Amino acid sequence: MTITETETAVPEALDPEKELQLLGEQLMRTAKTPRDKAAVRALVEERTILELPAVRRALIVDSGRGAKVSFEGLSGRQYGLGLDEQQLSFFGLVLSMFGIGITTLAAVRDLDDRRLPIILRAILLLAGNETIAVGTRL
């Protein structure tokens, strides 16, 4: 008598691009307050910070309804997440929207041309202003 192994179906992992998109959509659905929405939208749009496993472990919790961002308890922890200087400046500004940390607005000087418009749009969202456009001057 021979014993045959049963094949176990292993679900295919989502490609990282699709996984990040789904995570971003879930995080946006669970953001309730204007400051949550502004901060989450900025992180989702910036992308590289949410791609880091250490950031996901520190920032994302399972709420029973799926993943959600939990900014509480992050004060001071951003320096141990493996962020580069650009990401650290951006993340500090995002946390300041939520009221965490002491990052001054002068940190925008450290942002590149890709991240600066993201922060500007997030500030406008936080202010409830939908009339000012952020883009390249002609």
CSV table of C-alpha atoms in Angstrom, one decimal:
chain,number,residue,atom,x,y,z
A,1,MET,CA,0.0,0.0,0.0
A,2,THR,CA,1.4,3.4,-1.0
A,3,ILE,CA,0.6,6.7,0.6
A,4,THR,CA,0.1,9.5,-1.8
A,5,GLU,CA,0.5,13.1,-0.7
A,6,THR,CA,-2.4,15.3,-1.3
A,7,GLU,CA,-1.7,18.5,-3.1
A,8,THR,CA,-2.4,21.5,-1.1
A,9,ALA,CA,-3.5,24.5,-3.0
A,10,VAL,CA,-1.4,27.5,-2.2
A,11,PRO,CA,-3.1,30.8,-3.0
A,12,GLU,CA,-1.1,33.0,-5.2
A,13,ALA,CA,0.3,36.0,-3.5
A,14,LEU,CA,-1.0,39.3,-4.8
A,15,ASP,CA,1.5,41.3,-6.7
A,16,PRO,CA,3.0,44.1,-4.6
A,17,GLU,CA,1.4,46.8,-6.7
A,18,LYS,CA,-2.1,45.4,-6.3
A,19,GLU,CA,-1.6,44.6,-2.6
A,20,LEU,CA,-0.6,48.3,-2.0
A,21,GLN,CA,-3.6,49.5,-3.9
A,22,LEU,CA,-6.0,47.3,-1.9
A,23,LEU,CA,-4.4,48.4,1.3
A,24,GLY,CA,-4.6,52.0,0.4
A,25,GLU,CA,-8.3,51.7,-0.4
A,26,GLN,CA,-9.0,49.9,2.9
A,27,LEU,CA,-7.1,52.5,4.9
A,28,MET,CA,-9.0,55.3,3.1
A,29,ARG,CA,-12.3,53.6,4.0
A,30,THR,CA,-11.5,53.4,7.7
A,31,ALA,CA,-10.2,57.0,8.0
A,32,LYS,CA,-13.0,58.9,9.7
A,33,THR,CA,-11.8,62.4,10.8
A,34,PRO,CA,-10.5,65.0,8.4
A,35,ARG,CA,-7.0,64.7,9.9
A,36,ASP,CA,-7.1,60.9,9.5
A,37,LYS,CA,-8.2,61.3,5.9
A,38,ALA,CA,-5.5,63.9,5.1
A,39,ALA,CA,-2.7,61.9,6.7
A,40,VAL,CA,-3.8,58.5,5.2
A,41,ARG,CA,-4.3,60.0,1.7
A,42,ALA,CA,-0.8,61.5,1.9
A,43,LEU,CA,0.8,58.2,2.9
A,44,VAL,CA,-1.1,56.2,0.3
A,45,GLU,CA,-0.2,58.7,-2.4
A,46,GLU,CA,3.5,58.7,-1.3
A,47,ARG,CA,3.6,54.9,-1.4
A,48,THR,CA,7.3,54.2,-0.5
A,49,ILE,CA,6.7,54.6,3.2
A,50,LEU,CA,3.7,52.2,3.3
A,51,GLU,CA,5.8,49.6,1.3
A,52,LEU,CA,8.2,49.2,4.3
A,53,PRO,CA,7.3,46.2,6.5
A,54,ALA,CA,8.4,48.1,9.7
A,55,VAL,CA,6.0,50.9,8.9
A,56,ARG,CA,3.1,48.6,8.3
A,57,ARG,CA,3.7,46.8,11.6
A,58,ALA,CA,3.9,50.1,13.6
A,59,LEU,CA,1.1,51.9,11.8
A,60,ILE,CA,-1.5,49.4,10.7
A,61,VAL,CA,-3.8,47.4,13.0
A,62,ASP,CA,-6.5,44.9,12.3
A,63,SER,CA,-9.8,46.5,13.4
A,64,GLY,CA,-12.1,43.4,12.9
A,65,ARG,CA,-13.4,45.1,9.7
A,66,GLY,CA,-9.9,45.0,8.1
A,67,ALA,CA,-6.8,47.1,8.3
A,68,LYS,CA,-6.8,50.6,9.6
A,69,VAL,CA,-4.2,53.2,10.5
A,70,SER,CA,-3.5,53.8,14.1
A,71,PHE,CA,-1.3,56.9,14.6
A,72,GLU,CA,-1.5,56.7,18.4
A,73,GLY,CA,1.7,55.6,19.9
A,74,LEU,CA,3.9,56.6,17.0
A,75,SER,CA,5.5,59.6,18.6
A,76,GLY,CA,9.2,59.1,18.5
A,77,ARG,CA,9.0,55.7,16.8
A,78,GLN,CA,9.4,57.1,13.3
A,79,TYR,CA,13.2,57.1,13.8
A,80,GLY,CA,13.3,53.4,14.2
A,81,LEU,CA,11.3,52.5,11.1
A,82,GLY,CA,14.2,52.5,8.5
A,83,LEU,CA,13.1,55.6,6.7
A,84,ASP,CA,15.5,57.6,4.6
A,85,GLU,CA,15.9,61.4,5.2
A,86,GLN,CA,13.2,62.3,2.6
A,87,GLN,CA,10.7,59.7,3.9
A,88,LEU,CA,11.4,60.8,7.5
A,89,SER,CA,10.7,64.5,6.7
A,90,PHE,CA,7.5,63.5,4.9
A,91,PHE,CA,6.4,61.1,7.6
A,92,GLY,CA,7.1,63.8,10.3
A,93,LEU,CA,4.8,66.2,8.4
A,94,VAL,CA,2.1,63.6,8.1
A,95,LEU,CA,2.3,62.8,11.8
A,96,SER,CA,2.1,66.5,12.6
A,97,MET,CA,-1.3,66.6,10.7
A,98,PHE,CA,-2.5,64.1,13.2
A,99,GLY,CA,-1.0,66.1,16.1
A,100,ILE,CA,1.9,63.8,16.8
A,101,GLY,CA,5.5,64.9,17.1
A,102,ILE,CA,7.2,68.3,16.8
A,103,THR,CA,8.0,68.5,13.1
A,104,THR,CA,7.8,72.1,12.0
A,105,LEU,CA,6.4,73.3,8.7
A,106,ALA,CA,9.9,74.2,7.7
A,107,ALA,CA,10.5,70.5,7.0
A,108,VAL,CA,8.9,71.0,3.6
A,109,ARG,CA,12.3,72.3,2.5
A,110,ASP,CA,13.6,68.7,2.7
A,111,LEU,CA,10.9,67.4,0.4
A,112,ASP,CA,11.5,66.6,-3.3
A,113,ASP,CA,9.3,67.6,-6.2
A,114,ARG,CA,7.2,64.5,-5.9
A,115,ARG,CA,6.5,64.6,-2.2
A,116,LEU,CA,5.9,68.4,-1.8
A,117,PRO,CA,2.7,68.5,-3.9
A,118,ILE,CA,1.4,65.5,-1.9
A,119,ILE,CA,1.9,67.3,1.4
A,120,LEU,CA,0.3,70.5,-0.1
A,121,ARG,CA,-2.7,68.6,-1.2
A,122,ALA,CA,-3.0,66.9,2.2
A,123,ILE,CA,-2.8,70.3,3.9
A,124,LEU,CA,-5.6,71.6,1.7
A,125,LEU,CA,-7.7,68.5,2.5
A,126,LEU,CA,-7.1,69.0,6.2
A,127,ALA,CA,-8.2,72.6,5.8
A,128,GLY,CA,-11.3,71.6,4.0
A,129,ASN,CA,-10.3,73.6,0.9
A,130,GLU,CA,-11.2,72.2,-2.5
A,131,THR,CA,-10.7,75.4,-4.5
A,132,ILE,CA,-7.0,75.8,-4.5
A,133,ALA,CA,-5.1,73.7,-7.1
A,134,VAL,CA,-1.7,72.3,-6.5
A,135,GLY,CA,0.4,71.8,-9.6
A,136,THR,CA,3.3,73.2,-11.7
A,137,ARG,CA,3.4,76.9,-12.4
A,138,LEU,CA,3.6,77.7,-16.0
